[in-house]
mmCIF file of C-alpha atoms and ligand atoms in Angstrom:
data_model
loop_
_atom_site.group_PDB
_atom_site.id
_atom_site.type_symbol
_atom_site.label_atom_id
_atom_site.label_comp_id
_atom_site.label_asym_id
_atom_site.label_seq_id
_atom_site.Cartn_x
_atom_site.Cartn_y
_atom_site.Cartn_z
ATOM 1 C CA MET A 14 0.431 0.276 -0.082
ATOM 2 C CA SER A 15 1.638 2.946 -1.128
ATOM 3 C CA ILE A 16 0.919 6.837 -0.856
ATOM 4 C CA SER A 17 1.120 9.214 -3.805
ATOM 5 C CA ILE A 18 0.493 12.763 -3.193
ATOM 6 C CA PHE A 19 -1.268 14.539 -6.806
ATOM 7 C CA SER A 20 -0.513 18.248 -7.819
ATOM 8 C CA GLN A 21 -0.192 20.889 -10.237
ATOM 9 C CA GLY A 22 1.966 23.998 -9.069
ATOM 10 C CA ARG A 23 2.708 23.645 -4.983
ATOM 11 C CA ASP A 24 5.928 22.406 -3.029
ATOM 12 C CA LEU A 25 4.899 18.326 -2.144
ATOM 13 C CA ASN A 26 7.707 18.582 -0.571
ATOM 14 C CA PRO A 27 7.040 19.650 2.913
ATOM 15 C CA TRP A 28 3.767 17.483 2.439
ATOM 16 C CA VAL A 29 6.715 14.486 2.250
ATOM 17 C CA LYS A 30 8.745 15.853 5.078
ATOM 18 C CA ALA A 31 5.898 15.440 7.144
ATOM 19 C CA LEU A 32 4.765 11.626 6.359
ATOM 20 C CA LYS A 33 8.045 10.209 6.576
ATOM 21 C CA ALA A 34 8.656 11.894 9.740
ATOM 22 C CA GLU A 35 5.438 10.547 11.641
ATOM 23 C CA ARG A 36 6.711 7.322 9.699
ATOM 24 C CA PRO A 37 9.698 7.204 8.221
ATOM 25 C CA GLU A 38 8.165 2.984 6.467
ATOM 26 C CA LEU A 39 6.174 4.865 4.622
ATOM 27 C CA ASP A 40 6.044 4.943 1.565
ATOM 28 C CA VAL A 41 5.313 7.863 -0.190
ATOM 29 C CA ARG A 42 5.682 8.998 -3.950
ATOM 30 C CA ILE A 43 4.876 11.589 -6.069
ATOM 31 C CA TYR A 44 2.376 11.937 -9.012
ATOM 32 C CA PRO A 45 3.588 11.636 -12.091
ATOM 33 C CA ASP A 46 7.116 9.047 -10.733
ATOM 34 C CA ASP A 47 4.635 6.777 -8.922
ATOM 35 C CA GLN A 48 5.430 3.755 -10.183
ATOM 36 C CA PRO A 49 4.418 0.463 -10.385
ATOM 37 C CA ARG A 50 1.032 2.655 -10.398
ATOM 38 C CA GLU A 51 -1.059 -0.519 -9.336
ATOM 39 C CA ASP A 52 0.458 -0.047 -5.162
ATOM 40 C CA VAL A 53 -0.938 3.433 -5.351
ATOM 41 C CA THR A 54 -3.626 3.139 -2.292
ATOM 42 C CA PHE A 55 -4.126 6.633 -0.875
ATOM 43 C CA ALA A 56 -3.745 9.891 -3.138
ATOM 44 C CA LEU A 57 -3.648 13.021 -1.385
ATOM 45 C CA ALA A 58 -4.032 14.937 -4.459
ATOM 46 C CA TRP A 59 -4.547 19.464 -4.468
ATOM 47 C CA ASN A 60 -5.553 20.462 -7.957
ATOM 48 C CA HIS A 61 -4.608 17.002 -9.964
ATOM 49 C CA PRO A 62 -4.282 16.740 -13.061
ATOM 50 C CA LEU A 63 -8.154 15.564 -14.586
ATOM 51 C CA GLY A 64 -8.408 12.178 -15.247
ATOM 52 C CA ALA A 65 -4.839 10.332 -13.581
ATOM 53 C CA PHE A 66 -6.740 9.170 -11.260
ATOM 54 C CA THR A 67 -8.341 6.181 -13.646
ATOM 55 C CA GLU A 68 -4.427 5.455 -13.848
ATOM 56 C CA TYR A 69 -4.508 3.647 -10.232
ATOM 57 C CA PRO A 70 -6.974 0.174 -10.127
ATOM 58 C CA ASN A 71 -7.035 -0.789 -6.627
ATOM 59 C CA LEU A 72 -6.479 3.124 -4.973
ATOM 60 C CA LYS A 73 -9.079 3.805 -2.180
ATOM 61 C CA CYS A 74 -9.222 6.982 -0.964
ATOM 62 C CA ILE A 75 -9.006 10.702 -2.205
ATOM 63 C CA SER A 76 -7.697 12.890 0.337
ATOM 64 C CA SER A 77 -7.509 17.006 -0.614
ATOM 65 C CA LEU A 78 -5.008 18.693 0.565
ATOM 66 C CA GLY A 79 -7.461 21.573 2.622
ATOM 67 C CA ALA A 80 -10.854 21.986 3.642
ATOM 68 C CA GLY A 81 -12.434 22.349 0.140
ATOM 69 C CA VAL A 82 -13.070 19.631 -2.365
ATOM 70 C CA ASP A 83 -14.060 20.973 -5.876
ATOM 71 C CA HIS A 84 -10.764 20.624 -7.549
ATOM 72 C CA ILE A 85 -10.965 16.299 -7.010
ATOM 73 C CA LEU A 86 -15.546 16.249 -7.504
ATOM 74 C CA LYS A 87 -14.950 18.171 -10.878
ATOM 75 C CA ASP A 88 -13.100 15.420 -12.376
ATOM 76 C CA PRO A 89 -15.647 13.117 -14.155
ATOM 77 C CA ALA A 90 -13.173 10.377 -14.394
ATOM 78 C CA ILE A 91 -12.761 9.585 -10.616
ATOM 79 C CA PRO A 92 -13.788 6.070 -10.018
ATOM 80 C CA GLU A 93 -17.123 5.891 -6.920
ATOM 81 C CA PRO A 94 -15.888 3.091 -4.854
ATOM 82 C CA VAL A 95 -13.300 5.308 -4.200
ATOM 83 C CA GLN A 96 -13.739 7.543 -1.484
ATOM 84 C CA ILE A 97 -13.112 11.650 -0.862
ATOM 85 C CA THR A 98 -11.779 13.103 2.389
ATOM 86 C CA ARG A 99 -10.644 16.683 3.352
ATOM 87 C CA ILE A 100 -8.674 18.311 5.648
ATOM 88 C CA LYS A 101 -10.377 19.496 9.395
ATOM 89 C CA ASP A 102 -7.821 21.711 10.975
ATOM 90 C CA GLU A 103 -7.830 23.731 13.433
ATOM 91 C CA ASN A 104 -4.741 25.983 11.855
ATOM 92 C CA LEU A 105 -6.538 26.420 9.124
ATOM 93 C CA THR A 106 -9.996 26.979 10.974
ATOM 94 C CA SER A 107 -8.480 29.326 12.778
ATOM 95 C CA ASP A 108 -6.270 30.779 10.534
ATOM 96 C CA MET A 109 -9.219 31.591 7.911
ATOM 97 C CA ALA A 110 -11.278 33.079 11.572
ATOM 98 C CA ASN A 111 -8.521 35.749 11.725
ATOM 99 C CA PHE A 112 -7.748 36.303 7.742
ATOM 100 C CA THR A 113 -11.813 36.988 7.203
ATOM 101 C CA MET A 114 -11.107 39.692 10.404
ATOM 102 C CA ALA A 115 -8.469 41.264 9.804
ATOM 103 C CA LEU A 116 -10.340 41.781 6.348
ATOM 104 C CA VAL A 117 -13.931 42.799 8.140
ATOM 105 C CA LEU A 118 -12.434 45.158 10.140
ATOM 106 C CA ASN A 119 -9.250 46.500 7.604
ATOM 107 C CA HIS A 120 -12.686 47.698 5.626
ATOM 108 C CA LEU A 121 -14.450 49.053 8.511
ATOM 109 C CA ARG A 122 -11.227 51.380 9.713
ATOM 110 C CA ASP A 123 -10.535 52.496 6.505
ATOM 111 C CA LEU A 124 -6.983 51.694 6.017
ATOM 112 C CA HIS A 125 -6.890 51.076 2.368
ATOM 113 C CA GLN A 126 -7.874 54.428 2.233
ATOM 114 C CA TYR A 127 -5.260 55.790 4.574
ATOM 115 C CA LYS A 128 -2.670 53.437 2.501
ATOM 116 C CA ALA A 129 -4.228 55.564 -0.155
ATOM 117 C CA ALA A 130 -4.236 59.010 1.182
ATOM 118 C CA GLU A 131 -1.146 58.690 2.544
ATOM 119 C CA HIS A 132 1.000 58.176 -0.724
ATOM 120 C CA GLU A 133 -0.224 61.871 -1.372
ATOM 121 C CA ARG A 134 0.479 62.825 2.296
ATOM 122 C CA ASN A 135 -3.198 63.560 2.633
ATOM 123 C CA TRP A 136 -3.709 64.133 6.084
ATOM 124 C CA GLU A 137 -7.999 63.314 6.006
ATOM 125 C CA PRO A 138 -10.079 61.879 9.107
ATOM 126 C CA LEU A 139 -12.998 59.467 8.135
ATOM 127 C CA ARG A 140 -16.239 58.784 10.473
ATOM 128 C CA TYR A 141 -15.796 55.531 10.896
ATOM 129 C CA ARG A 142 -18.728 52.800 12.480
ATOM 130 C CA ARG A 143 -18.869 50.914 15.196
ATOM 131 C CA ASN A 144 -17.675 46.995 15.073
ATOM 132 C CA GLU A 145 -21.665 47.773 17.346
ATOM 133 C CA GLU A 146 -23.437 48.806 14.558
ATOM 134 C CA VAL A 147 -22.122 46.409 11.173
ATOM 135 C CA THR A 148 -24.031 43.229 10.660
ATOM 136 C CA VAL A 149 -21.578 40.333 8.878
ATOM 137 C CA GLY A 150 -23.458 37.550 7.782
ATOM 138 C CA VAL A 151 -21.712 34.951 6.266
ATOM 139 C CA MET A 152 -22.597 32.516 3.752
ATOM 140 C CA GLY A 153 -21.905 28.686 4.543
ATOM 141 C CA ILE A 154 -21.796 27.102 8.345
ATOM 142 C CA GLY A 155 -20.135 24.740 8.011
ATOM 143 C CA THR A 156 -16.354 24.074 9.897
ATOM 144 C CA LEU A 157 -14.869 27.463 8.775
ATOM 145 C CA GLY A 158 -18.276 29.800 8.681
ATOM 146 C CA THR A 159 -19.259 28.906 11.990
ATOM 147 C CA GLU A 160 -15.834 29.814 13.875
ATOM 148 C CA VAL A 161 -15.478 32.895 11.154
ATOM 149 C CA ALA A 162 -19.577 33.735 12.511
ATOM 150 C CA ARG A 163 -18.395 33.095 16.175
ATOM 151 C CA ARG A 164 -15.588 35.101 15.881
ATOM 152 C CA LEU A 165 -17.105 37.736 14.630
ATOM 153 C CA SER A 166 -19.179 37.657 17.487
ATOM 154 C CA SER A 167 -16.787 37.921 20.661
ATOM 155 C CA ILE A 168 -15.529 41.408 18.947
ATOM 156 C CA GLY A 169 -18.402 42.767 18.624
ATOM 157 C CA PHE A 170 -20.274 42.572 15.036
ATOM 158 C CA ARG A 171 -23.401 42.062 14.402
ATOM 159 C CA VAL A 172 -23.533 38.656 12.784
ATOM 160 C CA THR A 173 -26.000 36.600 10.329
ATOM 161 C CA GLY A 174 -24.958 33.071 8.466
ATOM 162 C CA TRP A 175 -26.966 31.588 5.608
ATOM 163 C CA ALA A 176 -27.301 27.284 5.686
ATOM 164 C CA ASN A 177 -28.159 24.937 3.415
ATOM 165 C CA SER A 178 -30.349 23.298 6.550
ATOM 166 C CA PRO A 179 -31.062 24.884 9.737
ATOM 167 C CA LYS A 180 -28.301 25.274 12.163
ATOM 168 C CA GLN A 181 -28.019 26.886 15.815
ATOM 169 C CA LEU A 182 -25.059 28.427 16.009
ATOM 170 C CA GLY A 183 -26.332 29.841 19.938
ATOM 171 C CA SER A 184 -27.012 34.082 19.732
ATOM 172 C CA ILE A 185 -26.449 34.010 15.501
ATOM 173 C CA LYS A 186 -28.386 33.876 13.362
ATOM 174 C CA VAL A 187 -28.744 31.261 10.830
ATOM 175 C CA TYR A 188 -30.931 32.091 7.369
ATOM 176 C CA ALA A 189 -31.306 28.216 5.738
ATOM 177 C CA GLY A 190 -31.724 27.322 2.405
ATOM 178 C CA ALA A 191 -33.176 29.734 -1.066
ATOM 179 C CA ALA A 192 -36.628 30.467 0.582
ATOM 180 C CA GLU A 193 -34.733 32.457 3.166
ATOM 181 C CA LEU A 194 -31.658 34.093 1.095
ATOM 182 C CA ASP A 195 -33.187 37.487 0.849
ATOM 183 C CA ALA A 196 -33.516 37.720 4.234
ATOM 184 C CA PHE A 197 -30.196 36.762 5.106
ATOM 185 C CA LEU A 198 -28.555 39.002 2.116
ATOM 186 C CA ALA A 199 -30.443 42.081 3.591
ATOM 187 C CA THR A 200 -28.665 41.617 7.027
ATOM 188 C CA ALA A 201 -25.437 41.803 5.568
ATOM 189 C CA ASN A 202 -23.396 45.382 5.968
ATOM 190 C CA VAL A 203 -20.486 42.350 4.883
ATOM 191 C CA LEU A 204 -21.210 39.725 3.035
ATOM 192 C CA ILE A 205 -18.465 37.222 3.359
ATOM 193 C CA CYS A 206 -18.522 33.880 1.410
ATOM 194 C CA LEU A 207 -17.714 30.385 2.381
ATOM 195 C CA LEU A 208 -19.208 28.462 0.697
ATOM 196 C CA PRO A 209 -19.046 24.860 -0.379
ATOM 197 C CA LEU A 210 -18.504 25.234 -4.644
ATOM 198 C CA THR A 211 -20.828 22.867 -5.463
ATOM 199 C CA PRO A 212 -23.170 23.722 -8.788
ATOM 200 C CA GLU A 213 -25.805 25.769 -6.643
ATOM 201 C CA THR A 214 -23.469 27.440 -5.404
ATOM 202 C CA ALA A 215 -21.998 29.228 -8.197
ATOM 203 C CA ASN A 216 -21.989 32.646 -9.868
ATOM 204 C CA ILE A 217 -23.808 32.794 -6.265
ATOM 205 C CA LEU A 218 -22.146 35.945 -5.665
ATOM 206 C CA ASN A 219 -24.064 38.074 -8.938
ATOM 207 C CA LYS A 220 -26.079 41.085 -9.048
ATOM 208 C CA GLU A 221 -29.276 39.844 -8.226
ATOM 209 C CA THR A 222 -27.710 38.976 -5.064
ATOM 210 C CA PHE A 223 -25.631 41.955 -4.641
ATOM 211 C CA GLN A 224 -28.665 43.846 -5.079
ATOM 212 C CA LYS A 225 -30.356 42.218 -1.641
ATOM 213 C CA LEU A 226 -27.929 43.900 0.628
ATOM 214 C CA PRO A 227 -27.879 47.151 1.811
ATOM 215 C CA GLN A 228 -27.196 49.877 0.261
ATOM 216 C CA ASN A 229 -23.081 50.595 0.465
ATOM 217 C CA ALA A 230 -21.728 46.598 1.897
ATOM 218 C CA TYR A 231 -19.130 44.672 1.824
ATOM 219 C CA VAL A 232 -18.122 42.160 0.172
ATOM 220 C CA ILE A 233 -15.309 39.217 0.912
ATOM 221 C CA ASN A 234 -14.911 35.948 -0.560
ATOM 222 C CA VAL A 235 -13.006 33.425 0.735
ATOM 223 C CA ALA A 236 -14.129 30.155 -1.064
ATOM 224 C CA ARG A 237 -13.762 29.865 -4.838
ATOM 225 C CA GLY A 238 -13.891 32.510 -7.945
ATOM 226 C CA GLU A 239 -17.228 30.607 -9.265
ATOM 227 C CA HIS A 240 -18.722 31.836 -6.639
ATOM 228 C CA LEU A 241 -18.247 35.163 -7.547
ATOM 229 C CA VAL A 242 -19.654 36.840 -11.503
ATOM 230 C CA ASP A 243 -16.954 38.850 -12.118
ATOM 231 C CA GLU A 244 -18.931 41.742 -14.292
ATOM 232 C CA ASP A 245 -22.133 41.429 -11.248
ATOM 233 C CA LEU A 246 -19.583 42.967 -8.660
ATOM 234 C CA LEU A 247 -18.042 45.585 -11.431
ATOM 235 C CA GLU A 248 -21.279 46.800 -12.283
ATOM 236 C CA MET A 249 -21.984 46.478 -8.428
ATOM 237 C CA ILE A 250 -19.435 48.841 -7.335
ATOM 238 C CA GLU A 251 -19.245 51.524 -10.208
ATOM 239 C CA ALA A 252 -23.396 51.784 -10.283
ATOM 240 C CA GLY A 253 -22.346 52.441 -6.203
ATOM 241 C CA HIS A 254 -24.223 50.037 -4.230
ATOM 242 C CA LEU A 255 -21.373 47.814 -3.183
ATOM 243 C CA ALA A 256 -18.926 49.871 -0.950
ATOM 244 C CA GLY A 257 -15.364 46.988 -2.988
ATOM 245 C CA ALA A 258 -14.909 44.236 -1.926
ATOM 246 C CA SER A 259 -12.046 41.541 -0.829
ATOM 247 C CA LEU A 260 -11.297 38.233 -2.829
ATOM 248 C CA ASP A 261 -8.602 36.111 -2.008
ATOM 249 C CA VAL A 262 -10.106 33.651 -4.795
ATOM 250 C CA PHE A 263 -10.188 33.956 -8.765
ATOM 251 C CA ARG A 264 -11.879 31.639 -12.043
ATOM 252 C CA GLU A 265 -8.128 31.868 -12.794
ATOM 253 C CA GLU A 266 -5.210 31.755 -10.219
ATOM 254 C CA PRO A 267 -2.610 32.910 -10.777
ATOM 255 C CA LEU A 268 -5.248 36.072 -11.221
ATOM 256 C CA PRO A 269 -4.407 36.930 -15.248
ATOM 257 C CA LYS A 270 -2.338 40.550 -15.038
ATOM 258 C CA ASN A 271 -5.038 41.992 -17.337
ATOM 259 C CA HIS A 272 -7.567 41.428 -14.616
ATOM 260 C CA PRO A 273 -9.230 44.582 -13.545
ATOM 261 C CA PHE A 274 -9.187 43.451 -10.388
ATOM 262 C CA TRP A 275 -6.114 44.448 -10.000
ATOM 263 C CA ALA A 276 -5.942 48.003 -10.667
ATOM 264 C CA HIS A 277 -9.526 48.699 -8.936
ATOM 265 C CA PRO A 278 -9.406 51.224 -5.695
ATOM 266 C CA ARG A 279 -11.811 49.218 -4.473
ATOM 267 C CA ILE A 280 -11.472 45.937 -4.552
ATOM 268 C CA HIS A 281 -8.446 44.308 -2.550
ATOM 269 C CA VAL A 282 -6.447 41.334 -4.071
ATOM 270 C CA THR A 283 -4.857 37.943 -1.865
ATOM 271 C CA PRO A 284 -3.664 35.408 -3.293
ATOM 272 C CA HIS A 285 -5.169 32.529 -2.360
ATOM 273 C CA ILE A 286 -3.620 32.432 0.943
ATOM 274 C CA ALA A 287 -6.485 33.010 2.780
ATOM 275 C CA SER A 288 -6.208 30.378 4.879
ATOM 276 C CA VAL A 289 -3.349 27.193 4.610
ATOM 277 C CA THR A 290 -2.984 23.396 4.948
ATOM 278 C CA ASN A 291 0.036 23.211 7.426
ATOM 279 C CA PRO A 292 1.216 19.456 6.204
ATOM 280 C CA GLU A 293 2.991 18.855 9.968
ATOM 281 C CA SER A 294 -0.355 20.607 11.010
ATOM 282 C CA ALA A 295 -2.615 17.204 8.673
ATOM 283 C CA VAL A 296 -0.992 15.062 8.453
ATOM 284 C CA GLY A 297 -2.400 12.835 11.320
ATOM 285 C CA GLN A 298 -5.403 12.737 9.672
ATOM 286 C CA ILE A 299 -4.086 11.896 6.664
ATOM 287 C CA LEU A 300 -2.749 9.063 8.935
ATOM 288 C CA GLU A 301 -5.455 7.763 10.452
ATOM 289 C CA ASN A 302 -7.170 7.562 8.000
ATOM 290 C CA TYR A 303 -4.720 5.730 5.568
ATOM 291 C CA ASP A 304 -5.105 3.271 9.044
ATOM 292 C CA ARG A 305 -8.655 3.701 8.699
ATOM 293 C CA LEU A 306 -8.766 2.364 5.337
ATOM 294 C CA ARG A 307 -6.032 -1.160 5.168
ATOM 295 C CA ASN A 308 -8.402 -1.418 8.002
ATOM 296 C CA GLY A 309 -10.935 -1.045 6.920
ATOM 297 C CA GLU A 310 -13.107 1.256 9.085
ATOM 298 C CA PRO A 311 -14.199 3.807 8.596
ATOM 299 C CA LEU A 312 -13.117 7.225 7.401
ATOM 300 C CA LEU A 313 -12.953 10.679 9.302
ATOM 301 C CA ASN A 314 -13.994 14.660 7.523
ATOM 302 C CA LEU A 315 -15.534 11.724 3.958
ATOM 303 C CA VAL A 316 -17.335 14.019 1.781
ATOM 304 C CA SER A 317 -20.704 13.623 -0.190
ATOM 305 C CA ARG A 318 -19.522 13.259 -3.621
ATOM 306 C CA ILE A 319 -23.816 13.974 -3.968
ATOM 307 C CA LYS A 320 -23.266 16.934 -1.744
ATOM 308 C CA GLY A 321 -20.395 18.531 -2.739
ATOM 309 C CA TYR A 322 -18.704 19.040 0.972
HETATM 310 C C1 GLV B 3 -8.329 26.406 -0.016
HETATM 311 O O1 GLV B 3 -8.763 27.247 -0.166
HETATM 312 C C2 GLV B 3 -8.687 24.706 0.882
HETATM 313 O O2 GLV B 3 -9.387 24.722 0.280
HETATM 314 O O3 GLV B 3 -8.735 24.665 2.617
#
């Protein structure tokens, strides 16, 4: 039984190192230099070349190297019996909460505007809103969204959530399903997208959605680029309905040099760094699943192929 790691564009050596540090005897390979492929039962993947898994007759599990699994599920050629798992990790969750808090506070306290003013040596104090005056709406109340909502609430924001199905989150009101989407959107002065990418959630950040947000709302997308209709965001900022956006994820990554988001004064771009899986912190659960697979036990953090998360 061997593990093979698949990725386009990621340095995989830290993963090999972390796995070997935990278990020196483990047979860890990196695609495409992972022959004979009959040995491989467990795969770790991040943006693998589509179709690659068809060459592994004994593959039983594909583990995402991150929280999202859309990059795996978009491959139509994954054999049906293969189980798919994702990473759920305290550091990953905490990093996401810290990053989204930084973005919300950055927006609220106008730090980008002050940076621009600083370049022009322009001393111009702006009126600011306090946390208690602002409602942050979190779309997607999964592992990450729950923690983001809790943390924002703990520093005084009014917080609402939107989930696929009803959820209890202490004093935070969670709206559920398509029927309650509009009511949720109407609350959100700041909208944070943390949804999994599925056929139902693709393009959900569109003009119609934005129009239902309060005037001057701010949009934060730390989920996937495909959630956002880029042109609709630009149009709604241009129309003065949205105050701006912080985007960490894009339809095409790296974001093409000629994309209008780069130079836009109201759009803040970061290179998909909101929360990055740390190999040392994640290998424990990967090896746990590897052992469970060998022992025929149920896997942790299993993903439903039907739900897409
Ligand atoms: C990052 O985008 C992840 O899915 O972990």
